[in-house]
Short mmCIF file of C-alpha atoms and ligand atoms in Angstrom, two decimals:
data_model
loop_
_atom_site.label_atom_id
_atom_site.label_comp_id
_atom_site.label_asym_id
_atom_site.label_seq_id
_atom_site.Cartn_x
_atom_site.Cartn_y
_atom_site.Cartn_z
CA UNK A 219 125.92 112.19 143.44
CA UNK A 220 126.72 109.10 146.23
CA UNK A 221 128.19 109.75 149.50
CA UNK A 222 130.69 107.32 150.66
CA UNK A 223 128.38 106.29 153.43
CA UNK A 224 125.91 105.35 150.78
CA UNK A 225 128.11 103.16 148.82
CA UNK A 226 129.45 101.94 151.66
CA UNK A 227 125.96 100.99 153.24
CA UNK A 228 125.31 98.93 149.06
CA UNK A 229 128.60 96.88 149.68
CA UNK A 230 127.53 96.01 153.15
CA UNK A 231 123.67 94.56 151.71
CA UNK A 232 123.01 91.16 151.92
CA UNK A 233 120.67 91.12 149.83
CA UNK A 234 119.75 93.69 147.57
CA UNK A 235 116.34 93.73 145.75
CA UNK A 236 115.56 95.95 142.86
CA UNK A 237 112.13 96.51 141.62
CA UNK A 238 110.65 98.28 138.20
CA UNK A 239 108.29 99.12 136.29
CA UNK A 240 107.81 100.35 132.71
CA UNK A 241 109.97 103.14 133.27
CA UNK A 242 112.94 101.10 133.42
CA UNK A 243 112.46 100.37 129.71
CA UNK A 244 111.83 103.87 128.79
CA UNK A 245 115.19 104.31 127.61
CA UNK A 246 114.79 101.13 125.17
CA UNK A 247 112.34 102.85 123.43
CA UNK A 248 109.30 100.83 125.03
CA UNK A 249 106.68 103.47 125.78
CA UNK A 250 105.43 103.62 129.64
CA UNK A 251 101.56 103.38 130.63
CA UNK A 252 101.90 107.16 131.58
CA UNK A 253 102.81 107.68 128.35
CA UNK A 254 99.49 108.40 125.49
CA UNK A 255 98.91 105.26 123.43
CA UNK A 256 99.63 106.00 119.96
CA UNK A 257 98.29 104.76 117.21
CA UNK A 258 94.90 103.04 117.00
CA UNK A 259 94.71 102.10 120.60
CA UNK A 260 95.23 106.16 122.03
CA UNK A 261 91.92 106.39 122.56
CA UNK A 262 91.65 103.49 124.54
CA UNK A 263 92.72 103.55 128.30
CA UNK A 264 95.07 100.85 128.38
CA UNK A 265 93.75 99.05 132.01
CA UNK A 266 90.59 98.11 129.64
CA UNK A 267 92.69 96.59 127.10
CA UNK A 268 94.54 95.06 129.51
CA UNK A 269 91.67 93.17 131.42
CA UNK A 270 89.59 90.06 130.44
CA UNK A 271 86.53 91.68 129.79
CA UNK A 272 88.79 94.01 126.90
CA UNK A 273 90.50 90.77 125.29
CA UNK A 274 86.74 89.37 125.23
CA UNK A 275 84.97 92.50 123.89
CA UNK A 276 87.43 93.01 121.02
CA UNK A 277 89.96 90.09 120.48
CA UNK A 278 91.62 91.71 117.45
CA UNK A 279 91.98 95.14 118.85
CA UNK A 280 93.97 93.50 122.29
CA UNK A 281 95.69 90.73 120.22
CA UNK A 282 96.85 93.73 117.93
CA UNK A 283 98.10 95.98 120.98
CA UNK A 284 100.31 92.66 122.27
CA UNK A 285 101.40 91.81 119.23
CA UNK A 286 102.45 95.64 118.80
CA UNK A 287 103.86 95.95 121.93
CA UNK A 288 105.69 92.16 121.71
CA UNK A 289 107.07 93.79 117.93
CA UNK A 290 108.40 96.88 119.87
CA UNK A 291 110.00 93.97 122.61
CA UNK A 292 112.11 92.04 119.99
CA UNK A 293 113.09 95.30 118.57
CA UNK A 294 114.48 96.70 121.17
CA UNK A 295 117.74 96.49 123.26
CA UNK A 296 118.26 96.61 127.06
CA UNK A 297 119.32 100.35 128.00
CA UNK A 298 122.11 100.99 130.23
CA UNK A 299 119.99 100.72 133.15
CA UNK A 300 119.34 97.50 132.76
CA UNK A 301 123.32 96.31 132.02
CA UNK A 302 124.35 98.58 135.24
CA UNK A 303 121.88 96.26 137.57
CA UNK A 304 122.93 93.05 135.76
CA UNK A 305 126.12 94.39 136.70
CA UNK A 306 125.01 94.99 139.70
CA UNK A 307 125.36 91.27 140.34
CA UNK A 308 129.31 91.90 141.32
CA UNK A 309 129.05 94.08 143.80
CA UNK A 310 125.97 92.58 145.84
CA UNK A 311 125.99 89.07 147.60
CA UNK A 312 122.18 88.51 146.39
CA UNK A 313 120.96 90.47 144.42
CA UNK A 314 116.78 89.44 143.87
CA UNK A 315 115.09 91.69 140.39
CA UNK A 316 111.57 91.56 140.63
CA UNK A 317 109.47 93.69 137.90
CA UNK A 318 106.10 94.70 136.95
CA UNK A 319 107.12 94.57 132.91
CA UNK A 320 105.94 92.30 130.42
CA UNK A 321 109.84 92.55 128.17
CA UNK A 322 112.70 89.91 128.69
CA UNK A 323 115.09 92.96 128.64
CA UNK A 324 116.66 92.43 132.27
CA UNK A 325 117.44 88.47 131.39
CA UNK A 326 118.90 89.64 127.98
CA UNK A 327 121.19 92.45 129.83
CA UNK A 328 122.27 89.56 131.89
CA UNK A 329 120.20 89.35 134.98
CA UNK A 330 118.75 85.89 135.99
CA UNK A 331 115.37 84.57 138.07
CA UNK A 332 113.56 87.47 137.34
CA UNK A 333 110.66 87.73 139.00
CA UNK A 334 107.28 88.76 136.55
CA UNK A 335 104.69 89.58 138.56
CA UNK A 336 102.67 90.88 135.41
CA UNK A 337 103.94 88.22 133.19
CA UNK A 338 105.40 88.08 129.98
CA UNK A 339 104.86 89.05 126.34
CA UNK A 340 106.53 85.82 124.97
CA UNK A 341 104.49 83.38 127.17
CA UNK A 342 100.89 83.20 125.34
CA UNK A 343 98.56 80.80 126.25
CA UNK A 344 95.43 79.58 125.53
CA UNK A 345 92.25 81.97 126.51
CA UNK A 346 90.30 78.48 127.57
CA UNK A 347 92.62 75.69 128.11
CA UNK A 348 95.69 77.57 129.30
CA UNK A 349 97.65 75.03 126.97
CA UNK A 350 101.14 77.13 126.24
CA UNK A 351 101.64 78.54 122.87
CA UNK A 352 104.13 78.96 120.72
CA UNK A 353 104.62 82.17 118.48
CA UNK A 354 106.49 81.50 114.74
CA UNK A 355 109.97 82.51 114.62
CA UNK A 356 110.78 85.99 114.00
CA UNK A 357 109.16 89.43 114.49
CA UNK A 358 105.71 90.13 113.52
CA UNK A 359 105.23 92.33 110.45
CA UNK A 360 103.86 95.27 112.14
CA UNK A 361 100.30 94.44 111.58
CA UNK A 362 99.35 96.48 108.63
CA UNK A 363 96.49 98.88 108.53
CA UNK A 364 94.54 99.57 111.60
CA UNK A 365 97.14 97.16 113.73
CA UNK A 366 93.72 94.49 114.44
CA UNK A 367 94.91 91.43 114.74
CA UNK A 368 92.56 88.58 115.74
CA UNK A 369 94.34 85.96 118.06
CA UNK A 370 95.29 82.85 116.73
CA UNK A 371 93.53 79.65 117.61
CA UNK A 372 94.52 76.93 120.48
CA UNK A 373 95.45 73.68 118.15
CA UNK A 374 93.91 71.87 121.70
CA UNK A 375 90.95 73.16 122.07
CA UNK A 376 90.70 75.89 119.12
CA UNK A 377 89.98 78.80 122.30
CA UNK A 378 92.03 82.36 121.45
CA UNK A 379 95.23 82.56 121.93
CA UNK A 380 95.85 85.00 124.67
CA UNK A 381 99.25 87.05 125.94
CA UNK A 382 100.90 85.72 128.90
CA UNK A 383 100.40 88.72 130.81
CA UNK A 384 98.48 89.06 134.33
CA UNK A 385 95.78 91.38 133.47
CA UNK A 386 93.49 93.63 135.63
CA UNK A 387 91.71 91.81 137.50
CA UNK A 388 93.32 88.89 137.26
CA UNK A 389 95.02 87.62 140.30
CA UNK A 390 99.05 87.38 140.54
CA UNK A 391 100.66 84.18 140.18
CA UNK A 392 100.96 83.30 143.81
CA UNK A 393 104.51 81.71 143.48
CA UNK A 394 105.80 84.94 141.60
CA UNK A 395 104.04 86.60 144.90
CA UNK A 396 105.54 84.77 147.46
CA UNK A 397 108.81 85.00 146.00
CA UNK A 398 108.54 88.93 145.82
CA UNK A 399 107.14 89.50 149.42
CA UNK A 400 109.59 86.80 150.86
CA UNK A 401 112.27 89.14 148.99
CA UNK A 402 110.93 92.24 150.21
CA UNK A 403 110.88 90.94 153.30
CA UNK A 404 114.54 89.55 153.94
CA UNK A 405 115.91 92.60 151.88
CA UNK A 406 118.40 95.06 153.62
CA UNK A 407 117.99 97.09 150.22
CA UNK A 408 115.70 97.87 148.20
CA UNK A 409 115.69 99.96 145.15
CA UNK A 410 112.24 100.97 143.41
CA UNK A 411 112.65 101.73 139.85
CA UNK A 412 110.71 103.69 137.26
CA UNK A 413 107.49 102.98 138.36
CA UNK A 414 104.81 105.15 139.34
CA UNK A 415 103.57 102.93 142.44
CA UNK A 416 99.97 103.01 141.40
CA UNK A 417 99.23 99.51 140.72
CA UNK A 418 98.51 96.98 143.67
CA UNK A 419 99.51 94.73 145.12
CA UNK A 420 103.21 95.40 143.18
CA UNK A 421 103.05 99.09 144.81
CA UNK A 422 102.91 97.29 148.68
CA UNK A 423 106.22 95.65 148.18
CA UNK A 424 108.26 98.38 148.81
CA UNK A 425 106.47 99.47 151.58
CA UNK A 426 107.27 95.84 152.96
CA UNK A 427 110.59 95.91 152.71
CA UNK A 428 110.89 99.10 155.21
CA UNK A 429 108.13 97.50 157.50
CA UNK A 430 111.36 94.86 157.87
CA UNK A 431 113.83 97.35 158.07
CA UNK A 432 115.12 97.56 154.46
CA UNK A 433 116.54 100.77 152.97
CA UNK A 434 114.27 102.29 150.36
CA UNK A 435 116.14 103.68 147.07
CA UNK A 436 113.94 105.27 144.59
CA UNK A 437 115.11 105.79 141.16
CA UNK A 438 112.40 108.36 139.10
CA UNK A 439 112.48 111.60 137.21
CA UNK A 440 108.93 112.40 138.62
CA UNK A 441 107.24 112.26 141.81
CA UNK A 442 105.53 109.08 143.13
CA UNK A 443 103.14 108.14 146.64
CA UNK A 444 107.08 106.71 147.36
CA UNK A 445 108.42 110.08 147.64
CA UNK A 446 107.84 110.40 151.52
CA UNK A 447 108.51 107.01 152.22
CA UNK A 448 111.82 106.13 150.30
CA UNK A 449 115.42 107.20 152.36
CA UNK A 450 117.27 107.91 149.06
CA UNK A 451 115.85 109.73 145.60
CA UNK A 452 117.54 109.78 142.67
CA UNK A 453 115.29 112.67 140.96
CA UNK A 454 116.39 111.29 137.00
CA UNK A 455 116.74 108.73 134.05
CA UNK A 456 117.55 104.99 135.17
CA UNK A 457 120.20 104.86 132.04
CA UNK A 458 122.18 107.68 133.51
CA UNK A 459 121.36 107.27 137.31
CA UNK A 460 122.53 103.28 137.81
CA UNK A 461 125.26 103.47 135.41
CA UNK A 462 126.81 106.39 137.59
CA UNK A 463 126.19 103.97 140.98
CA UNK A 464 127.52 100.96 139.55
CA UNK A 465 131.12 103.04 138.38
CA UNK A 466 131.17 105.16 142.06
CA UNK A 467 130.91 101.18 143.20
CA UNK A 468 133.79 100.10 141.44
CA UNK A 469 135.72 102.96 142.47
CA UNK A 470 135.65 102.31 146.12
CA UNK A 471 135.52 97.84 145.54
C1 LIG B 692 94.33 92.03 141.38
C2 LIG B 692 100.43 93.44 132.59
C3 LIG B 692 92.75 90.74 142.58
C4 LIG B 692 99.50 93.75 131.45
C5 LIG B 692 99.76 94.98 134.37
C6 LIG B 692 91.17 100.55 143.10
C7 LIG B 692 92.15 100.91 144.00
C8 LIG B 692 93.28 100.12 144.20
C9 LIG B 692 93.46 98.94 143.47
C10 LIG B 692 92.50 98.60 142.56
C11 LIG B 692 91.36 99.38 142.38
N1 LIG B 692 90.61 98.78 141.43
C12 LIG B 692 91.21 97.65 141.02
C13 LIG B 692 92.37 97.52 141.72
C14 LIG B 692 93.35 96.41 141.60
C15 LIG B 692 94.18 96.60 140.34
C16 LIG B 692 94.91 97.92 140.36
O1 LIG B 692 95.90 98.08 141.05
N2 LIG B 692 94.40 98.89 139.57
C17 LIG B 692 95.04 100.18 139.50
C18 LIG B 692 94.80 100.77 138.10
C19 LIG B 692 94.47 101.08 140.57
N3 LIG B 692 95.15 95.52 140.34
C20 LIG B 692 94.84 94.37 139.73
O2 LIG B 692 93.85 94.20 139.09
C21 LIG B 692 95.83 93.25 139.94
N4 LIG B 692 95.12 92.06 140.30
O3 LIG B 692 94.19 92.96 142.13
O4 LIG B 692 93.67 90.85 141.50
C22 LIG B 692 92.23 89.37 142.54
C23 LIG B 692 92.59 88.49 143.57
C24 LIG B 692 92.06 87.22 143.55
C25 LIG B 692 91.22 86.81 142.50
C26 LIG B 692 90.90 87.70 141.46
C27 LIG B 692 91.40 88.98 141.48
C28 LIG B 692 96.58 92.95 138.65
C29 LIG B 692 97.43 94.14 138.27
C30 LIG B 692 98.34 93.78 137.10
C31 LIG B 692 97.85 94.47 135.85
N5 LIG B 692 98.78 94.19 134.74
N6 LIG B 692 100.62 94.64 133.39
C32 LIG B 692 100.15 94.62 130.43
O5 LIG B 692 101.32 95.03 130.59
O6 LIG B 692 99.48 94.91 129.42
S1 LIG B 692 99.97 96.45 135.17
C33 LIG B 692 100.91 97.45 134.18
O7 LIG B 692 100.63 98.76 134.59
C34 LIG B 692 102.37 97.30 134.37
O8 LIG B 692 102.75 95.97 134.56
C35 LIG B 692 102.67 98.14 135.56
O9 LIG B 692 102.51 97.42 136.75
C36 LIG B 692 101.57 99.15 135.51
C37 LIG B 692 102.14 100.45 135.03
O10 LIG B 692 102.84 100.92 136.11
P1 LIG B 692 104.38 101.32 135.97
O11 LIG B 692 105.19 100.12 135.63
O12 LIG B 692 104.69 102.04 137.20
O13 LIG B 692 104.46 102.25 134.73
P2 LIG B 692 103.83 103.68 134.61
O14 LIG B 692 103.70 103.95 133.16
O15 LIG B 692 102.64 103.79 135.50
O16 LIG B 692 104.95 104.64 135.25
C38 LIG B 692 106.21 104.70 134.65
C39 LIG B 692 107.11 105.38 135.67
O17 LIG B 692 108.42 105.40 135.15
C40 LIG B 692 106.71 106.82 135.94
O18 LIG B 692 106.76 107.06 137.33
C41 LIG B 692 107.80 107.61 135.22
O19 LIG B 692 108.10 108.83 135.88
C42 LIG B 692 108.96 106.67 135.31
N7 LIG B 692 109.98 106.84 134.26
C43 LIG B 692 109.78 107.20 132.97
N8 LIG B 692 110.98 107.20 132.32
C44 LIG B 692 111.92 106.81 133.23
C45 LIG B 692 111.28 106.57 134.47
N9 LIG B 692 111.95 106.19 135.57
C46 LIG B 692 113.29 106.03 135.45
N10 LIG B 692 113.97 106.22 134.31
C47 LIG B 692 113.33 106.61 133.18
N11 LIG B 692 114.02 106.81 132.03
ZN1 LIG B 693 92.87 75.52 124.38
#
């Protein structure tokens, strides 16, 4: 599947950056955007749940998705995509993981500094006050019944609680930014993984990295606007795909 060249050309990087979206938790069972919401929320489109306006027009419905989703999270286990780029870490001398998912399932396969540019499921906050909050210990029952769930109540200000996540619409954190284009810049690889390079600005980055001269690795079973752009495609799964790098690595260390 790798020509020596190629693996030759990873242990040469600098600095490798690898970037993903939902796909690369596909494999833990955590379903993509692309895929149909189930449940209460399938006929919903999920960019209106996922906006400010959607949170405001029906708290419980949003608070139940998150809380569905953040159930599905602490449920779930990193796949072996995620354990072959925290491993990775020993073949590369930087290695920078930026991603567009809302799980902690890179930092618990090992990686560390990840970049969120969507933000996280386990970093809620208050709707009004942005004062942090802090969920009880353990998983949420799966809400029963219809999975509404209204938001709890800031002990501050008593605003809804909100999910930590950058909705649409909402503008990026402009450290988390900085970080990622000063990545994609200074890159000499860059791998984009299971995402479907739709969303902006996320979809410019890799795009940035080849303006600078970075090699562009894409890692997806289906097509993407990447397609034309990227110099390597791995046409497949991430659990099967970086594994299979990561061993033809080790081979040649
Ligand atoms: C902003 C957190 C400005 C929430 C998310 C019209 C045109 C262009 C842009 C816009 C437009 N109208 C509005 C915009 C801007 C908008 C945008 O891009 N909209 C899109 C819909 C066109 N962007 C924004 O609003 C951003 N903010 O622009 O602010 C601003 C500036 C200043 C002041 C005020 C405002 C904010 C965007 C962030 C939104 N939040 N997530 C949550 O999670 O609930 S986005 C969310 O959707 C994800 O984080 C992710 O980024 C995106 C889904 O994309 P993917 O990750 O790619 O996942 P997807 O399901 O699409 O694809 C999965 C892929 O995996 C597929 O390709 C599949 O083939 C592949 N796959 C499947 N299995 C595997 C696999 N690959 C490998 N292995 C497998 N096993
Ligand atoms: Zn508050």
């Amino acid at each position: 599947m790798f020509t020596e060249d190629f693996l030759l050309g990873l242990l040469r990087a600098k600095h490798i950056v690898v970037f993903t979206g939902a796909g690369m938790s596909a494999e833990s069972g955590i379903p993509t955007f692309r895929d149909a919401q189930t449940g209460l929320w399938e006929h919903y489109d999920p960019h209106v749940l996922a906006s400010p306006s959607g949170f405001l027009a029906n708290k419980a419905l949003v608070w139940g998705w998150y809380e569905w989703r953040r159930m599905q999270v602490l449920k779930a286990e990193p796949n072996a995509g995620h354990l072959a780029i925290a491993d990775l870490m020993s073949y590369s001398e930087r290695l920078t993981v930026i991603t567009q998912n809302v799980d902690d399932l890179h930092e618990r396969a090992g990686n560390r500094g990840v970049t969120h540019l969507h933000g996280s499921l386990h970093k809620p906050r208050c709707f009004d006050c942005g004062s942090p909050y802090t969920f009880p210990v353990g998983i949420p029952d799966e809400p029963a019944g219809s999975r509404r769930l209204e938001p709890p109540n800031c002990s501050l200000c008593n605003g809804p609680i909100r999910p930590g996540v950058v909705w649409f619409g909402e503008p990026l954190s402009s450290t988390d930014w900085n970080t990622a284009e000063k990545a994609a810049m200074e890159c000499d690889v860059f791998f984009s993984i299971g995402t479907s390079s739709l969303v902006w600005p996320a979809s410019q980055l890799p795009e940035r990295a080849v303006l600078h001269g970075a090699k562009l690795i894409q890692i997806n079973p289906t097509p993407t606007p990447l397609d034309s752009k990227a110099h390597y495609h791995f046409k497949g799964n991430v659990g099967e795909i970086m594994p299979a790098l990561v061993t033809s690595l080790a081979e040649i260390f």
